[in-house]
Structure formats: C-alpha cells, structure tokens
Short mmCIF file of C-alpha atoms and ligand atoms in Angstrom, two decimals:
data_model
loop_
_atom_site.label_atom_id
_atom_site.label_comp_id
_atom_site.label_asym_id
_atom_site.label_seq_id
_atom_site.Cartn_x
_atom_site.Cartn_y
_atom_site.Cartn_z
CA MET G 1 133.17 14.45 109.61
CA PRO G 2 134.03 17.46 107.89
CA GLU G 3 131.82 18.14 104.75
CA LYS G 4 133.25 17.43 101.42
CA VAL G 5 134.04 20.35 99.04
CA LEU G 6 134.98 20.19 95.36
CA VAL G 7 137.00 23.03 93.89
CA THR G 8 137.18 22.20 90.17
CA ARG G 9 140.29 24.13 89.46
CA GLU G 10 143.45 25.40 91.12
CA ILE G 11 142.30 28.84 92.55
CA PRO G 12 144.33 31.53 94.33
CA ASP G 13 145.13 30.66 97.87
CA ALA G 14 143.06 33.58 99.04
CA GLY G 15 140.04 31.42 98.33
CA LEU G 16 141.49 28.18 99.57
CA ARG G 17 142.47 29.46 102.86
CA LEU G 18 138.78 30.18 103.60
CA LEU G 19 137.92 26.50 103.04
CA GLU G 20 140.15 25.24 105.94
CA GLY G 21 138.22 22.95 108.03
CA PHE G 22 136.18 21.30 105.21
CA ASP G 23 137.40 18.20 103.30
CA VAL G 24 138.59 20.04 100.09
CA THR G 25 139.60 18.37 96.91
CA VAL G 26 141.16 20.68 94.30
CA LEU G 27 140.59 18.84 90.98
CA SER G 28 143.12 20.14 88.43
CA GLU G 29 144.85 22.93 87.01
CA ALA G 30 143.30 22.55 83.54
CA PRO G 31 139.43 22.09 82.99
CA PRO G 32 138.73 18.57 84.15
CA GLU G 33 137.11 16.25 81.62
CA ARG G 34 133.40 15.75 82.36
CA ASP G 35 133.88 12.06 83.47
CA VAL G 36 136.37 13.18 85.93
CA LEU G 37 134.04 15.80 87.22
CA LEU G 38 131.22 13.52 87.61
CA GLU G 39 133.32 11.09 89.55
CA ALA G 40 135.09 13.70 91.78
CA VAL G 41 131.81 15.40 92.66
CA ARG G 42 130.18 12.48 94.45
CA GLY G 43 129.33 13.06 97.97
CA ALA G 44 130.10 16.87 97.67
CA ALA G 45 128.19 19.24 99.84
CA GLY G 46 129.67 22.19 98.06
CA ILE G 47 131.05 22.67 94.66
CA LEU G 48 133.27 25.70 93.69
CA PRO G 49 133.43 25.83 89.83
CA THR G 50 134.79 28.24 87.28
CA VAL G 51 133.33 29.21 83.96
CA THR G 52 134.90 26.21 82.30
CA GLU G 53 132.70 23.63 84.10
CA ARG G 54 129.19 23.01 83.19
CA ILE G 55 127.25 22.40 86.29
CA ASP G 56 124.01 20.96 85.27
CA ALA G 57 121.37 18.48 86.67
CA GLU G 58 123.62 15.56 85.98
CA VAL G 59 126.67 16.97 87.85
CA MET G 60 124.15 17.89 90.75
CA ASP G 61 122.67 14.44 90.82
CA ALA G 62 126.19 12.87 90.74
CA ALA G 63 126.99 14.91 93.78
CA GLY G 64 124.03 13.42 95.49
CA GLU G 65 121.39 14.67 98.03
CA GLY G 66 124.01 16.20 100.35
CA LEU G 67 124.77 18.87 97.80
CA LYS G 68 123.83 22.36 99.31
CA VAL G 69 125.70 24.94 97.41
CA VAL G 70 127.44 25.76 93.93
CA THR G 71 129.57 28.80 94.19
CA ASN G 72 130.62 30.02 90.82
CA MET G 73 134.08 31.80 90.64
CA ALA G 74 132.58 34.26 88.10
CA VAL G 75 130.10 36.78 87.81
CA GLY G 76 128.29 35.30 84.79
CA TYR G 77 126.65 32.06 85.66
CA ASP G 78 125.35 30.59 82.23
CA ASN G 79 127.54 27.69 82.90
CA ILE G 80 125.17 26.64 85.84
CA ASP G 81 121.71 25.32 85.58
CA VAL G 82 120.04 27.51 88.18
CA GLU G 83 116.68 26.18 87.78
CA ALA G 84 117.97 22.55 88.30
CA ALA G 85 119.75 23.89 91.45
CA THR G 86 116.61 25.60 92.87
CA GLU G 87 114.63 22.43 92.18
CA ARG G 88 117.09 20.54 94.30
CA GLY G 89 117.41 23.11 97.11
CA VAL G 90 120.85 23.89 96.02
CA VAL G 91 122.10 27.44 96.51
CA VAL G 92 123.88 29.01 93.67
CA THR G 93 126.14 32.13 94.17
CA ASN G 94 128.52 34.17 91.70
CA THR G 95 131.01 36.99 92.28
CA PRO G 96 129.60 40.24 91.33
CA GLU G 97 131.19 43.82 92.11
CA VAL G 98 134.54 42.53 92.78
CA LEU G 99 135.59 42.45 89.05
CA ASN G 100 133.78 45.35 87.78
CA GLU G 101 136.69 47.78 87.45
CA THR G 102 139.06 45.14 86.09
CA THR G 103 136.80 43.93 83.56
CA ALA G 104 135.97 47.56 82.38
CA ASP G 105 139.78 47.94 82.18
CA THR G 106 139.92 45.04 79.93
CA ALA G 107 137.09 46.21 77.62
CA PHE G 108 138.95 49.88 77.46
CA MET G 109 142.21 47.90 76.67
CA LEU G 110 140.67 46.18 73.78
CA LEU G 111 138.88 49.18 72.58
CA LEU G 112 142.25 51.11 72.43
CA ALA G 113 144.20 48.07 71.13
CA ALA G 114 141.78 47.52 68.37
CA ALA G 115 141.46 51.05 67.28
CA ARG G 116 145.21 51.85 67.42
CA ARG G 117 146.02 48.51 65.67
CA LEU G 118 148.21 47.30 68.63
CA GLY G 119 148.18 43.60 67.97
CA GLU G 120 148.81 44.20 64.21
CA ALA G 121 151.71 46.69 65.11
CA GLU G 122 153.32 44.20 67.59
CA ARG G 123 153.13 41.38 65.05
CA LEU G 124 154.71 43.47 62.46
CA LEU G 125 157.62 44.42 64.83
CA ARG G 126 158.26 40.85 66.08
CA SER G 127 158.21 39.57 62.54
CA GLY G 128 161.07 41.81 61.57
CA GLY G 129 158.97 43.69 58.94
CA TRP G 130 159.19 46.85 60.68
CA ASP G 131 161.78 49.02 58.54
CA ALA G 132 160.94 52.72 59.42
CA TRP G 133 158.43 55.03 60.96
CA GLY G 134 155.78 55.77 58.45
CA PRO G 135 153.50 58.69 58.01
CA LYS G 136 150.47 56.56 57.13
CA GLN G 137 151.73 53.40 58.79
CA LEU G 138 149.26 51.57 61.42
CA ILE G 139 146.89 54.57 61.61
CA GLY G 140 143.50 53.93 63.29
CA PRO G 141 140.83 56.14 64.47
CA ASP G 142 141.11 58.36 67.55
CA VAL G 143 139.27 57.27 70.61
CA TRP G 144 139.02 60.56 72.39
CA GLY G 145 135.95 62.78 71.26
CA LYS G 146 134.17 59.76 69.98
CA ARG G 147 130.86 58.24 70.98
CA LEU G 148 130.80 54.89 72.87
CA GLY G 149 127.80 52.69 72.94
CA ILE G 150 127.57 50.34 75.84
CA ILE G 151 125.21 47.50 75.53
CA GLY G 152 124.24 46.12 78.87
CA PHE G 153 124.52 48.98 81.58
CA GLY G 154 125.03 46.95 84.60
CA ARG G 155 128.01 47.54 87.01
CA ILE G 156 130.68 46.70 84.49
CA GLY G 157 129.10 48.71 81.50
CA GLN G 158 128.89 51.76 84.04
CA ALA G 159 132.41 51.33 85.08
CA LEU G 160 133.43 51.52 81.44
CA ALA G 161 131.21 54.65 80.97
CA ARG G 162 133.50 56.30 83.68
CA ARG G 163 136.50 55.35 81.84
CA ALA G 164 135.02 56.69 78.53
CA THR G 165 134.29 60.07 80.27
CA GLY G 166 137.95 60.13 81.29
CA PHE G 167 139.19 59.54 77.78
CA SER G 168 136.78 62.53 76.44
CA MET G 169 134.33 60.08 74.81
CA GLU G 170 130.54 60.52 74.97
CA PRO G 171 129.09 57.39 76.55
CA VAL G 172 125.54 56.26 75.45
CA TYR G 173 123.88 52.88 76.41
CA HIS G 174 121.32 50.44 75.65
CA ASP G 175 119.80 47.99 78.34
CA GLN G 176 116.69 46.05 78.84
CA TYR G 177 116.00 48.53 81.74
CA ARG G 178 116.63 52.05 81.73
CA ASN G 179 118.80 53.44 84.75
CA GLU G 180 117.85 57.09 85.03
CA ASP G 181 120.03 57.52 88.17
CA ALA G 182 123.16 56.11 86.15
CA GLU G 183 122.23 58.17 83.20
CA ARG G 184 122.50 61.38 85.31
CA GLU G 185 125.35 60.46 87.25
CA LEU G 186 127.43 59.32 84.14
CA GLY G 187 125.98 61.66 81.37
CA ALA G 188 125.15 58.57 79.48
CA GLN G 189 122.13 59.01 77.04
CA TYR G 190 119.81 55.83 76.63
CA LEU G 191 119.29 54.77 73.03
CA GLU G 192 117.49 51.91 71.31
CA LEU G 193 119.74 49.33 70.06
CA ASP G 194 119.45 50.27 66.45
CA GLU G 195 120.15 53.76 67.19
CA LEU G 196 123.09 52.83 69.37
CA LEU G 197 124.53 50.51 66.55
CA GLU G 198 123.94 53.22 63.69
CA GLY G 199 125.41 56.21 65.74
CA CYS G 200 128.36 55.02 67.57
CA ASP G 201 132.07 54.77 66.78
CA PHE G 202 132.70 52.29 69.47
CA VAL G 203 130.35 49.54 70.77
CA SER G 204 131.27 47.46 73.83
CA ILE G 205 129.00 44.60 74.99
CA HIS G 206 128.26 44.00 78.83
CA THR G 207 125.16 41.86 78.95
CA PRO G 208 124.94 38.37 80.57
CA LEU G 209 124.36 35.54 78.33
CA THR G 210 120.61 34.49 78.22
CA PRO G 211 118.43 33.21 75.50
CA GLU G 212 117.67 36.83 74.84
CA THR G 213 120.98 37.93 74.24
CA THR G 214 122.33 34.97 72.27
CA HIS G 215 123.45 36.21 68.93
CA LEU G 216 122.17 39.71 69.96
CA ILE G 217 124.88 40.99 67.46
CA GLY G 218 124.61 39.21 64.20
CA THR G 219 124.73 40.02 60.50
CA GLU G 220 121.82 42.58 60.57
CA GLU G 221 123.17 44.30 63.64
CA LEU G 222 126.68 44.53 62.13
CA ARG G 223 125.32 45.94 59.00
CA LYS G 224 123.84 48.66 61.00
CA MET G 225 127.25 49.71 62.51
CA LYS G 226 129.52 52.57 60.82
CA GLN G 227 132.18 51.45 58.65
CA GLU G 228 134.89 52.88 60.86
CA ALA G 229 133.38 51.49 64.15
CA VAL G 230 134.98 49.20 66.50
CA LEU G 231 133.21 46.51 68.37
CA VAL G 232 134.40 45.15 71.81
CA ASN G 233 133.11 42.14 73.47
CA THR G 234 134.23 41.12 77.15
CA SER G 235 130.72 39.52 78.10
CA ARG G 236 130.23 36.02 76.76
CA GLY G 237 131.00 34.72 73.21
CA PRO G 238 127.53 33.62 72.05
CA VAL G 239 126.25 37.39 72.39
CA VAL G 240 127.99 37.92 69.05
CA ASP G 241 127.50 35.73 66.15
CA GLU G 242 131.27 34.92 65.43
CA ALA G 243 130.88 33.76 61.88
CA ALA G 244 128.93 36.99 61.10
CA LEU G 245 131.63 39.13 62.84
CA ALA G 246 134.49 37.46 60.99
CA ASP G 247 132.55 38.15 57.77
CA ALA G 248 132.00 41.82 58.63
CA LEU G 249 135.69 42.25 59.64
CA ALA G 250 137.06 40.49 56.46
CA GLU G 251 134.82 42.65 54.16
CA ARG G 252 135.78 45.86 56.17
CA ARG G 253 132.22 46.58 57.09
CA ILE G 254 133.49 47.62 60.47
CA PHE G 255 136.92 48.81 61.20
CA ALA G 256 138.05 46.30 63.87
CA ALA G 257 136.93 44.28 66.86
CA GLY G 258 138.53 43.48 70.23
CA LEU G 259 137.41 40.15 71.71
CA ASP G 260 137.95 38.38 75.05
CA VAL G 261 135.22 35.89 74.81
CA TYR G 262 134.35 33.21 72.07
CA GLU G 263 131.28 31.14 71.22
CA GLU G 264 133.00 27.70 71.87
CA GLU G 265 135.93 28.48 74.13
CA PRO G 266 138.91 27.73 73.85
CA LYS G 267 138.14 27.39 70.07
CA VAL G 268 138.25 30.55 68.12
CA HIS G 269 136.50 30.98 64.73
CA PRO G 270 139.32 30.05 62.22
CA LYS G 271 138.67 33.05 60.05
CA LEU G 272 139.16 35.52 63.06
CA LEU G 273 142.66 33.96 63.52
CA GLU G 274 143.61 35.02 60.01
CA LEU G 275 142.39 38.62 60.36
CA GLU G 276 144.59 41.55 61.08
CA ASN G 277 141.75 43.90 62.18
CA VAL G 278 140.77 41.90 65.39
CA VAL G 279 142.59 41.96 68.78
CA LEU G 280 142.07 38.50 70.44
CA ALA G 281 142.47 37.87 74.27
CA PRO G 282 141.97 34.46 75.76
CA HIS G 283 139.33 35.24 78.42
CA ILE G 284 141.24 37.55 80.63
CA GLY G 285 138.54 40.06 81.61
CA SER G 286 139.11 39.62 85.32
CA ALA G 287 142.66 38.54 85.31
CA SER G 288 144.17 40.76 87.61
CA ILE G 289 146.17 39.54 90.67
CA GLU G 290 143.96 41.49 93.17
CA THR G 291 140.60 40.67 91.46
CA ARG G 292 141.28 36.98 90.95
CA ASP G 293 142.10 36.87 94.81
CA LYS G 294 138.92 38.71 95.54
CA MET G 295 136.77 36.52 93.28
CA ALA G 296 138.35 33.24 94.86
CA ALA G 297 137.71 34.75 98.37
CA LEU G 298 134.15 35.51 97.73
CA ALA G 299 133.31 32.15 96.09
CA ALA G 300 134.99 30.41 99.07
CA GLU G 301 133.09 32.73 101.43
CA ASN G 302 129.83 31.98 99.86
CA LEU G 303 130.56 28.31 100.13
CA ALA G 304 131.62 28.33 103.71
CA ALA G 305 128.62 30.40 104.72
CA VAL G 306 126.07 27.99 103.15
CA LEU G 307 127.84 24.91 104.74
CA ARG G 308 127.76 26.80 108.16
CA GLY G 309 124.08 27.41 107.74
CA GLU G 310 124.51 31.21 107.11
CA GLN G 311 123.35 33.54 104.38
CA PRO G 312 125.94 33.63 101.41
CA LYS G 313 126.88 37.24 100.32
CA THR G 314 125.75 36.95 96.69
CA PRO G 315 123.22 34.55 96.00
CA ILE G 316 121.62 34.11 92.80
CA ASN G 317 118.79 31.99 93.97
CA GLY G 318 117.03 31.66 97.36
C1 GLV S 401 134.25 35.74 83.72
O1 GLV S 401 133.85 35.52 82.70
C2 GLV S 401 133.10 36.06 84.75
O2 GLV S 401 131.84 36.05 84.44
O3 GLV S 401 133.56 36.43 85.84
#
C-alpha cells in the first residue's frame, strides 16, 4: 500500500510530479478550515503544508503514529511546532536558498515603491485624478546614495545587500550574530539595532519570527528612525507592531513603509488600509514562477526522501 501524503494546498506541478507513487491528497486551493485539515490528515505519513496552515501537536496527533515528516513549502517555519514534531519523531523541513533572490527582489521592489510613492501614484491615475505633470507632484526620497539598514543578515538579507550596492546604496546590518565574511564580501558594516534605526534612510527586515523577534519593531524603535526613513517588511508580520507602525505613518514620524506580511494574515490593520504612505502587498515575497516551482519541488523532494528512508535535503530537526 502506498503511503498517504497530504498536500494542504494546490501547489505547482513541479512539486506534485515528485510525489507520484504515493497516495496523495491535495486538499484545497484556499487555506483549509481547521476541522477539514484535522479530518484529512488522518493516517498521513507525510504532510506538505504552506504558511497558511498551523501544524501543531493536535494536527500531528490527528495524523497518528504513522506520521514521519512535515515539509513546509516556505523558508519560515513559525507555523510548525518543531518541538512537538521532534518529540513525536517527525522530521520537519523547509525550503531555504531557493527563494533568496526572489524575496530580496520583493523587498527592493517595496523599498523603491514606498520611496517613490508608486501605490499612491497609481491610485491617483486610475481614479482619474491626474490632470497634469507637476513639479512637486508625488515626490519622494532618492534611493541611490542612501544608507540601507538590513535587520537579519541571513541569506535573504545578504541578497538584499547585493541589490543595494547595485543601486549605489550603502548597506549596513544588524543581526544576532556578526558575519565578518559577509561584511567583507558585501561591504556591509555591523551596527547595533539602535544605531541602525537612528542612522539609516531605509530599513528592511529579514529575521525569522521567534519569541525574540516578535514586535522587534514597535513604538520606541519607530521613534528612533529618521523622519524621512522608509521601513520594509518581507519577513513575518508580527516582527513589526502593526498598530504602532500605522500610528507612526499617520503622524508622519517616518516617511513611508512597504509591507508584504501582516500580524494576522490575511487581515491588515484597518488604519494601514487608509494610509497613502504605505505600499501593501499580499505576502508575495517568493511569488515568481520559477521560485514557486523550486519551493514546491524542494518540499516534495524532502517528503519523498524521508518516506523512502533517505536524508531530506533541508531538515530543520534531526
Ligand atoms: C514565505 O513566507 C516563506 O517563508 O517562504
């Protein structure tokens, strides 16, 4: 009997193809309701979830003792209770590396769009409110020549630093760990968080979501930023206190923000939706055709490897 595999969402074929030979259920196009997930997971040896599913002890226990592997189709894995998995002998994997460049592109896209007011500009044009070129119309700060502070200097943060250099920006970073090789290679100076917030024109967040990074950026941190600064977040919503950010933007304590992630997705703080000086994207950081294929393939490859008794490529535990 082929082993049962639950794929929680419709993923690219590049991934599904690699699961041939297993008894695969693809649950739904939209995020499944919790009770649907709990029912569908029964008897699964492998689960391939996305960021929209919380895979905790309850889900693992609903799967039962035959569960061997959970392969998240994402680099971030705050939606998975890794400790509960480890206790149950369940391997957890994620999809690092394959989305670095695409996610760094998204961060830079939001940085440019927020600085140069692209969302606001497009809304003006589409609403029929654009009547002429204006010498002071829709002006925002230059990006080139400015200092970019990168919070979280992992693979995506470093990919962003390379983009910054190409745009004649000066990259600096803060991270829990110093990485002197990367500092040398990318010419990015290490700064304490306060120094970074006080001294940068642009700040982009690339940390994983952990208890330590939850609300890493709140009212106090936003007060430290320059009034003309732009904040970008493509990591996880709860790293930024969304209400505090909405206040800072409304009071023009910072110039603008570009967000791809939110505290309670798919909800967005209602105040942010009212503001012109924030560009809002619906969690599309890794959403290129090529990268989504690679993420699906890597998650599926990891799943198949574990069920065949082999080492997965990118394990988080074990
Ligand atoms: C997406 O958010 C990811 O973590 O890959």
